[in-house]
Amino acid sequence: MTSTLTSYTLIARDLPTAMKRKAADPVTARETAYYKANIGKVKSIDDFLADKRLYAYAMKAFGLEEMTYAKAFMRKVLTEGASSPSSFANRLADDRYVAFAKAFDFSSLSTAAGSDAVEAGADQADAAAARLSGKPILRTMDFSGAQEARFTLTTQLGDGKVSNATIVLDKDALSAVASDLTKVKATEIYTAIQAQIGASSLAGQVNPGLDVFDSVVFTTTDYIDLGADGKAGGTGDDADTPYAGTGAARTVTLRVAAPAAGKVAVDIGFGTDVAPDLAAQTVTDAYLRQAIESDAGSEDTGVRLALYFTRKAPTITSAYDILGDSALTQVANTLLGLPSASNATSSDALAKRAAKIAEKIDIKSLSDPAAVEKLVRRFAAIWDAQNNVASAPILALFSSDGAADALVSFAARARS
């Protein structure tokens, strides 16, 4: 049996390759393809929970695989969301549920539909266009740095045909229309959106605007599909088809997307929560990482704990974050030689344990990859000494990084 330290290091040193290898696994590839192809079709919590493959994939991606059976529990997590401090997810002592609720907040999709004409009685009314309006934005916004608003805009015609475009608002997009990037006006944001829609497949289908409160507004318009030839006139497949911008069959939907790497999300009236389908890559990457950790844990629990701690360390802000996560607690207990926390149920006992962890582990250093790596290697060595002595008895004698590197190097040569 390979030691915990050796197995962990071999995976951690080339994690991208490990993820590519896992992604190429036929079963994983099939489930990932299904998730990407279908998550955009989900419009509600009911839709999500009803699709067993999507739901199971998402649960595993967030490390909640053991709770997949508890649909009523997870429905409550999703229904109450994570925006309120008193929501069910926020009351649970596990941030995985908060992350899950945020990732699958289907109410974050901003959608508006038109209405059909009413011809009888006193309620007679003409058909109306779909009109999607955001919340009032600031009179001026700063786009001089890494700020970015990114979203996809989609409209559906009466025959079900869908057109969409991705709109990006950042200093590059706004420099041509804004006189001062530190104080971009609502009218300048509107002008930049208008230009991008005009250059997309939405041209002529959706009209952007501003209301009296400076909210960004998108309204469906009349549209002519020029047919296969893209030219006016013609017959058969080339024939033009006019569509009204009104009626219940017309919709306009806005989905917030994640900002580009190095950018900071800003709100132009539709929030900053990324729509589930546009966050698909984040979820599939998490799924692959979870799968790697799970595979490693099937052979050695210590390897899974080490990989998990490495992934979670940058998010730890206090000793209570560690105590609120059973896996992180197990790592801390191993490092510090503490007994199981099962008897530390009172607030005083938890406070004493938190103080002990904070005294021995520099929480601030967990944002430094080098410091985390040193701590994890120490954990792996201790885990080996306590659990894998029969397979690697000499490992307990080594604690320095140099010795650990030598062991890993030897193992790698032995495998090749």
Coordinates of C-alpha atoms in Angstrom, one line a residue:
M1 CA 0.0 0.0 0.0
T2 CA 1.3 3.4 -1.0
S3 CA 1.6 5.9 1.9
T4 CA -0.8 8.7 2.4
L5 CA 1.9 11.3 1.9
T6 CA 3.1 9.8 -1.3
S7 CA -0.4 9.3 -2.8
Y8 CA -1.5 12.8 -1.9
T9 CA 1.6 14.4 -3.3
L10 CA 1.4 12.5 -6.6
I11 CA -2.1 13.8 -7.1
A12 CA -1.7 17.3 -5.8
R13 CA 1.5 18.0 -7.9
D14 CA -0.4 17.5 -11.2
L15 CA -4.1 18.1 -10.3
P16 CA -5.0 19.4 -13.8
T17 CA -3.8 16.2 -15.4
A18 CA -5.7 14.1 -12.8
M19 CA -8.9 16.1 -13.6
K20 CA -8.4 15.6 -17.4
R21 CA -7.9 11.9 -16.8
K22 CA -11.1 11.7 -14.7
A23 CA -13.0 13.8 -17.2
A24 CA -12.1 11.3 -19.9
D25 CA -13.6 8.4 -17.9
P26 CA -16.6 7.1 -20.0
V27 CA -19.1 7.2 -17.1
T28 CA -17.9 10.6 -15.9
A29 CA -17.9 12.0 -19.5
R30 CA -21.4 10.8 -20.1
E31 CA -22.8 12.3 -16.9
T32 CA -21.0 15.6 -17.4
A33 CA -22.3 15.9 -21.0
Y34 CA -25.8 15.3 -19.8
Y35 CA -25.5 17.9 -17.1
K36 CA -24.2 20.6 -19.5
A37 CA -26.9 19.7 -22.1
N38 CA -29.8 19.8 -19.7
I39 CA -29.2 22.2 -16.8
G40 CA -30.2 25.1 -19.1
K41 CA -33.7 23.6 -19.5
V42 CA -34.4 23.7 -15.8
K43 CA -36.7 26.5 -14.9
S44 CA -37.7 25.6 -11.3
I45 CA -36.9 23.6 -8.2
D46 CA -39.5 21.0 -9.2
D47 CA -37.8 20.6 -12.6
F48 CA -34.4 20.2 -11.0
L49 CA -35.4 17.6 -8.4
A50 CA -37.4 15.7 -10.9
D51 CA -34.4 15.0 -13.1
K52 CA -32.6 12.4 -11.1
R53 CA -29.4 12.6 -13.1
L54 CA -29.0 16.3 -12.9
Y55 CA -29.8 16.4 -9.2
A56 CA -27.4 13.5 -8.4
Y57 CA -24.6 15.1 -10.4
A58 CA -25.1 18.5 -8.6
M59 CA -25.2 16.9 -5.2
K60 CA -21.9 15.1 -5.8
A61 CA -20.3 18.2 -7.1
F62 CA -21.0 20.0 -3.8
G63 CA -19.9 17.1 -1.7
L64 CA -23.5 16.2 -0.7
E65 CA -23.7 12.8 -2.3
E66 CA -24.7 11.1 1.0
M67 CA -27.8 13.4 1.2
T68 CA -29.1 12.7 -2.3
Y69 CA -31.9 10.6 -0.9
A70 CA -33.2 13.5 1.3
K71 CA -35.2 15.4 -1.4
A72 CA -37.6 17.0 1.1
F73 CA -34.6 18.3 3.1
M74 CA -32.9 19.7 -0.1
R75 CA -36.2 21.2 -1.4
K76 CA -36.3 23.2 1.8
V77 CA -32.6 24.3 1.3
L78 CA -33.4 25.4 -2.3
T79 CA -36.8 27.0 -1.6
E80 CA -35.6 29.2 1.2
G81 CA -32.4 30.0 -0.7
A82 CA -29.4 31.7 0.9
S83 CA -30.1 35.5 0.7
S84 CA -31.7 35.7 4.2
P85 CA -29.6 35.0 7.3
S86 CA -32.6 33.1 8.7
S87 CA -33.0 30.8 5.7
F88 CA -32.8 27.1 6.3
A89 CA -29.4 26.7 4.6
N90 CA -27.9 29.5 6.6
R91 CA -29.1 28.0 9.9
L92 CA -27.4 24.7 9.1
A93 CA -23.8 24.4 10.4
D94 CA -22.5 23.4 7.0
D95 CA -21.5 25.9 4.3
R96 CA -22.0 23.3 1.6
Y97 CA -25.8 23.9 1.8
V98 CA -25.4 27.6 1.4
A99 CA -23.2 27.1 -1.6
F100 CA -25.7 24.7 -3.1
A101 CA -28.6 27.1 -2.5
K102 CA -26.7 29.9 -4.2
A103 CA -25.7 27.8 -7.2
F104 CA -29.2 26.5 -7.9
D105 CA -31.2 29.7 -7.3
F106 CA -33.6 29.4 -10.2
S107 CA -35.5 32.5 -9.1
S108 CA -32.4 34.5 -10.1
L109 CA -33.4 34.1 -13.8
S110 CA -35.1 37.3 -14.9
T111 CA -37.9 36.5 -17.3
A112 CA -40.8 38.4 -18.7
A113 CA -43.5 37.2 -21.1
G114 CA -45.9 39.1 -23.3
S115 CA -49.7 38.9 -23.1
D116 CA -52.3 37.9 -25.6
A117 CA -55.2 40.3 -26.6
V118 CA -58.4 40.2 -24.6
E119 CA -61.3 41.0 -26.9
A120 CA -64.4 40.4 -24.8
G121 CA -66.1 42.5 -22.1
A122 CA -64.8 45.4 -20.2
D123 CA -61.3 43.9 -20.0
Q124 CA -60.6 44.3 -23.6
A125 CA -56.9 44.9 -24.2
D126 CA -54.4 44.7 -27.0
A127 CA -51.6 42.1 -27.0
A128 CA -48.6 43.4 -25.1
A129 CA -44.9 42.9 -25.7
A130 CA -42.6 41.1 -23.2
R131 CA -41.0 43.8 -21.0
L132 CA -38.1 42.9 -18.6
S133 CA -37.0 45.6 -16.2
G134 CA -34.2 45.6 -13.7
K135 CA -34.0 47.4 -10.4
P136 CA -33.0 51.1 -10.5
I137 CA -29.2 51.3 -10.9
L138 CA -26.9 54.0 -9.6
R139 CA -26.9 57.3 -11.5
T140 CA -23.2 56.7 -12.1
M141 CA -21.1 53.5 -11.9
D142 CA -17.4 52.9 -11.8
F143 CA -16.0 50.8 -14.6
S144 CA -12.4 52.1 -14.5
G145 CA -10.9 48.9 -13.1
A146 CA -11.8 45.3 -13.0
Q147 CA -15.6 45.8 -12.8
E148 CA -17.7 43.8 -15.2
A149 CA -21.4 43.1 -15.8
R150 CA -21.9 40.0 -18.0
F151 CA -25.2 38.4 -19.0
T152 CA -26.9 36.5 -21.7
L153 CA -30.1 37.8 -23.2
T154 CA -32.6 35.4 -24.8
T155 CA -35.8 36.0 -26.7
Q156 CA -38.3 33.3 -27.8
L157 CA -40.5 33.7 -30.9
G158 CA -44.0 32.4 -31.4
D159 CA -42.8 29.2 -33.1
G160 CA -40.4 28.4 -30.3
K161 CA -37.3 29.7 -32.1
V162 CA -34.8 31.2 -29.7
S163 CA -32.1 33.9 -30.3
N164 CA -29.6 35.0 -27.8
A165 CA -26.5 37.2 -27.2
T166 CA -23.9 37.7 -24.5
I167 CA -23.6 41.3 -23.3
V168 CA -20.4 42.4 -21.6
L169 CA -20.0 45.7 -19.9
D170 CA -16.5 46.6 -18.8
K171 CA -14.0 49.4 -19.3
D172 CA -13.2 48.2 -22.8
A173 CA -16.8 48.1 -23.9
L174 CA -17.7 51.4 -22.2
S175 CA -14.6 53.4 -23.1
A176 CA -16.1 54.3 -26.5
V177 CA -19.3 55.7 -25.1
A178 CA -18.4 57.0 -21.6
S179 CA -16.7 60.3 -21.0
D180 CA -15.5 59.2 -17.5
L181 CA -15.0 55.5 -16.7
T182 CA -15.1 56.3 -13.0
K183 CA -18.6 57.8 -13.4
V184 CA -20.4 55.9 -16.2
K185 CA -23.9 57.3 -16.6
A186 CA -27.0 55.1 -17.0
T187 CA -27.5 56.5 -20.6
E188 CA -23.9 55.4 -21.5
I189 CA -24.6 51.9 -20.2
Y190 CA -27.7 51.8 -22.2
T191 CA -25.8 52.9 -25.4
A192 CA -23.2 50.2 -24.9
I193 CA -25.9 47.5 -24.5
Q194 CA -27.8 48.9 -27.5
A195 CA -24.6 48.6 -29.7
Q196 CA -24.0 45.0 -28.6
I197 CA -27.5 43.9 -29.2
G198 CA -27.5 45.6 -32.6
A199 CA -24.4 43.5 -33.6
S200 CA -26.0 40.3 -32.4
S201 CA -28.7 37.9 -33.6
L202 CA -31.1 39.8 -31.3
A203 CA -31.0 42.8 -33.6
G204 CA -34.5 43.9 -34.3
Q205 CA -36.0 41.4 -31.8
V206 CA -35.2 43.1 -28.5
N207 CA -35.1 46.9 -27.9
P208 CA -33.1 48.1 -24.8
G209 CA -34.0 51.2 -23.0
L210 CA -34.2 53.1 -19.7
D211 CA -37.2 54.0 -17.6
V212 CA -37.7 57.1 -15.6
F213 CA -35.8 55.5 -12.6
D214 CA -32.8 54.7 -14.8
S215 CA -33.6 51.0 -14.7
V216 CA -32.4 49.0 -17.7
V217 CA -35.4 47.7 -19.7
F218 CA -35.6 45.1 -22.5
T219 CA -38.7 45.0 -24.7
T220 CA -39.5 42.5 -27.5
T221 CA -40.2 44.1 -30.9
D222 CA -41.6 43.1 -34.3
Y223 CA -39.2 40.9 -36.2
I224 CA -38.8 39.5 -39.7
D225 CA -36.9 36.3 -40.2
L226 CA -35.4 36.6 -43.7
G227 CA -35.2 32.9 -44.2
A228 CA -32.3 30.6 -45.2
D229 CA -30.8 33.1 -47.7
G230 CA -30.8 36.0 -45.2
K231 CA -32.3 38.3 -47.8
A232 CA -35.7 40.0 -48.2
G233 CA -38.2 38.1 -50.3
G234 CA -37.9 34.5 -51.6
T235 CA -39.9 31.4 -51.4
G236 CA -39.7 28.0 -49.6
D237 CA -36.9 28.0 -47.1
D238 CA -35.9 31.4 -48.3
A239 CA -39.3 33.0 -47.6
D240 CA -39.5 35.8 -45.1
T241 CA -41.5 35.2 -41.9
P242 CA -42.9 38.2 -39.9
Y243 CA -43.3 37.9 -36.1
A244 CA -45.2 40.2 -33.8
G245 CA -43.3 41.6 -30.8
T246 CA -46.4 40.9 -28.7
G247 CA -48.3 38.0 -27.3
A248 CA -47.8 35.4 -24.5
A249 CA -45.6 33.3 -26.9
R250 CA -42.9 36.0 -26.8
T251 CA -40.5 36.0 -23.9
V252 CA -37.3 37.8 -23.0
T253 CA -34.9 36.3 -20.4
L254 CA -31.8 37.6 -18.8
R255 CA -29.3 35.2 -17.1
V256 CA -26.4 36.7 -15.2
A257 CA -23.0 35.1 -16.1
A258 CA -19.8 34.8 -14.2
P259 CA -17.3 37.6 -14.9
A260 CA -14.1 36.8 -16.8
A261 CA -11.0 35.8 -14.8
G262 CA -9.7 38.7 -12.8
K263 CA -12.9 40.7 -13.1
V264 CA -15.3 41.7 -10.3
A265 CA -19.0 41.3 -10.9
V266 CA -21.2 44.4 -10.7
D267 CA -24.9 44.8 -10.7
I268 CA -26.7 46.8 -13.3
G269 CA -30.1 46.0 -11.9
F270 CA -30.4 42.2 -12.3
G271 CA -28.2 41.0 -9.4
T272 CA -24.8 39.2 -9.6
D273 CA -25.9 35.6 -8.8
V274 CA -24.8 33.5 -11.8
A275 CA -27.6 31.5 -13.5
P276 CA -27.2 27.7 -13.0
D277 CA -26.7 27.0 -16.7
L278 CA -24.0 29.6 -17.1
A279 CA -22.2 28.3 -14.0
A280 CA -22.1 24.8 -15.5
Q281 CA -18.4 24.8 -15.9
T282 CA -17.9 25.6 -12.2
V283 CA -20.1 22.8 -11.2
T284 CA -18.5 20.2 -13.6
D285 CA -15.0 21.2 -12.3
A286 CA -16.3 20.7 -8.8
Y287 CA -17.7 17.3 -9.7
L288 CA -14.4 16.2 -11.2
R289 CA -12.5 17.3 -8.1
Q290 CA -15.0 15.6 -5.8
A291 CA -14.7 12.4 -7.9
I292 CA -10.9 12.5 -7.6
E293 CA -11.1 12.9 -3.8
S294 CA -13.7 10.1 -3.6
D295 CA -11.6 7.7 -5.6
A296 CA -8.5 8.5 -3.5
G297 CA -10.6 8.1 -0.3
S298 CA -11.7 4.6 -1.3
E299 CA -8.1 3.5 -0.9
D300 CA -7.0 5.8 1.8
T301 CA -9.2 8.2 3.8
G302 CA -6.2 10.3 4.7
V303 CA -5.6 11.2 1.0
R304 CA -9.2 12.4 0.7
L305 CA -8.9 14.5 3.8
A306 CA -5.6 16.0 2.6
L307 CA -7.0 16.9 -0.8
Y308 CA -10.2 18.3 0.8
F309 CA -8.3 20.4 3.3
T310 CA -6.1 21.8 0.5
R311 CA -9.3 22.8 -1.5
K312 CA -11.1 24.3 1.5
A313 CA -8.2 26.0 3.3
P314 CA -8.5 29.4 1.4
T315 CA -12.1 29.7 2.5
I316 CA -11.4 29.2 6.3
T317 CA -11.6 32.5 8.2
S318 CA -11.8 31.2 11.8
A319 CA -11.4 28.1 13.9
Y320 CA -15.2 27.8 13.9
D321 CA -15.1 27.2 10.2
I322 CA -13.0 24.2 10.9
L323 CA -15.3 23.0 13.7
G324 CA -18.3 23.4 11.5
D325 CA -16.9 20.9 9.0
S326 CA -16.4 17.3 10.1
A327 CA -13.7 16.6 7.6
L328 CA -11.7 19.8 8.5
T329 CA -12.2 18.9 12.1
Q330 CA -10.7 15.5 11.6
V331 CA -7.6 17.1 9.9
A332 CA -7.2 19.5 12.8
N333 CA -7.6 16.8 15.4
T334 CA -4.9 14.7 13.7
L335 CA -2.5 17.7 13.4
L336 CA -3.0 18.7 17.0
G337 CA -3.4 15.3 18.6
L338 CA -6.9 16.2 19.9
P339 CA -9.5 13.6 20.7
S340 CA -12.8 13.4 18.8
A341 CA -15.0 16.5 19.2
S342 CA -18.0 14.3 19.9
N343 CA -18.1 15.2 23.5
A344 CA -17.5 19.0 22.8
T345 CA -21.2 19.8 22.6
S346 CA -21.5 22.7 25.0
S347 CA -20.7 26.3 23.9
D348 CA -17.9 26.5 26.4
A349 CA -16.3 23.2 25.2
L350 CA -16.5 24.4 21.6
A351 CA -15.0 27.7 22.5
K352 CA -12.1 26.0 24.2
R353 CA -11.5 23.7 21.2
A354 CA -11.7 26.6 18.8
A355 CA -9.2 28.5 20.9
K356 CA -6.8 25.5 20.9
I357 CA -7.1 25.2 17.1
A358 CA -6.5 29.0 16.6
E359 CA -3.5 28.8 18.9
K360 CA -1.8 26.0 17.0
I361 CA -2.9 26.7 13.4
D362 CA -2.3 30.2 11.9
I363 CA -5.7 30.8 10.3
K364 CA -4.5 33.8 8.3
S365 CA -1.7 31.7 6.7
L366 CA -4.3 29.4 5.1
S367 CA -4.6 31.8 2.2
D368 CA -0.9 31.1 1.4
P369 CA -0.6 27.9 -0.8
A370 CA 2.9 27.2 0.5
A371 CA 1.8 27.3 4.1
V372 CA -1.2 25.1 3.4
E373 CA 1.0 22.6 1.5
K374 CA 3.4 22.4 4.5
L375 CA 0.5 21.9 6.9
V376 CA -1.1 19.2 4.7
R377 CA 2.2 17.3 4.3
R378 CA 2.6 17.3 8.1
F379 CA -1.0 15.9 8.4
A380 CA -0.3 13.2 5.9
A381 CA 2.9 12.1 7.7
I382 CA 1.1 12.0 11.0
W383 CA -1.8 10.1 9.4
D384 CA 0.6 7.6 8.0
A385 CA 2.3 7.1 11.4
Q386 CA -1.1 6.5 13.0
N387 CA -2.8 4.5 10.4
N388 CA -0.4 3.1 7.8
V389 CA 2.5 1.9 9.9
A390 CA 2.2 -1.6 8.6
S391 CA 2.6 -0.5 5.0
A392 CA 5.1 2.2 5.5
P393 CA 6.6 1.9 9.0
I394 CA 9.7 4.0 8.3
L395 CA 7.5 7.0 7.2
A396 CA 6.8 7.9 10.8
L397 CA 10.5 8.8 11.2
F398 CA 10.3 11.5 8.6
S399 CA 8.7 14.9 9.0
S400 CA 10.7 17.3 6.9
D401 CA 9.7 18.4 3.4
G402 CA 13.0 17.1 2.0
A403 CA 12.4 13.6 3.3
A404 CA 8.8 13.6 2.1
D405 CA 10.0 14.7 -1.4
A406 CA 12.5 11.9 -1.5
L407 CA 9.8 9.3 -0.6
V408 CA 7.5 10.7 -3.3
S409 CA 10.3 10.8 -5.9
F410 CA 11.2 7.1 -5.1
A411 CA 7.5 6.1 -5.4
A412 CA 7.2 7.8 -8.7
R413 CA 10.3 6.1 -10.1
A414 CA 9.1 2.7 -8.8
R415 CA 5.8 3.2 -10.7
S416 CA 7.4 4.1 -14.0

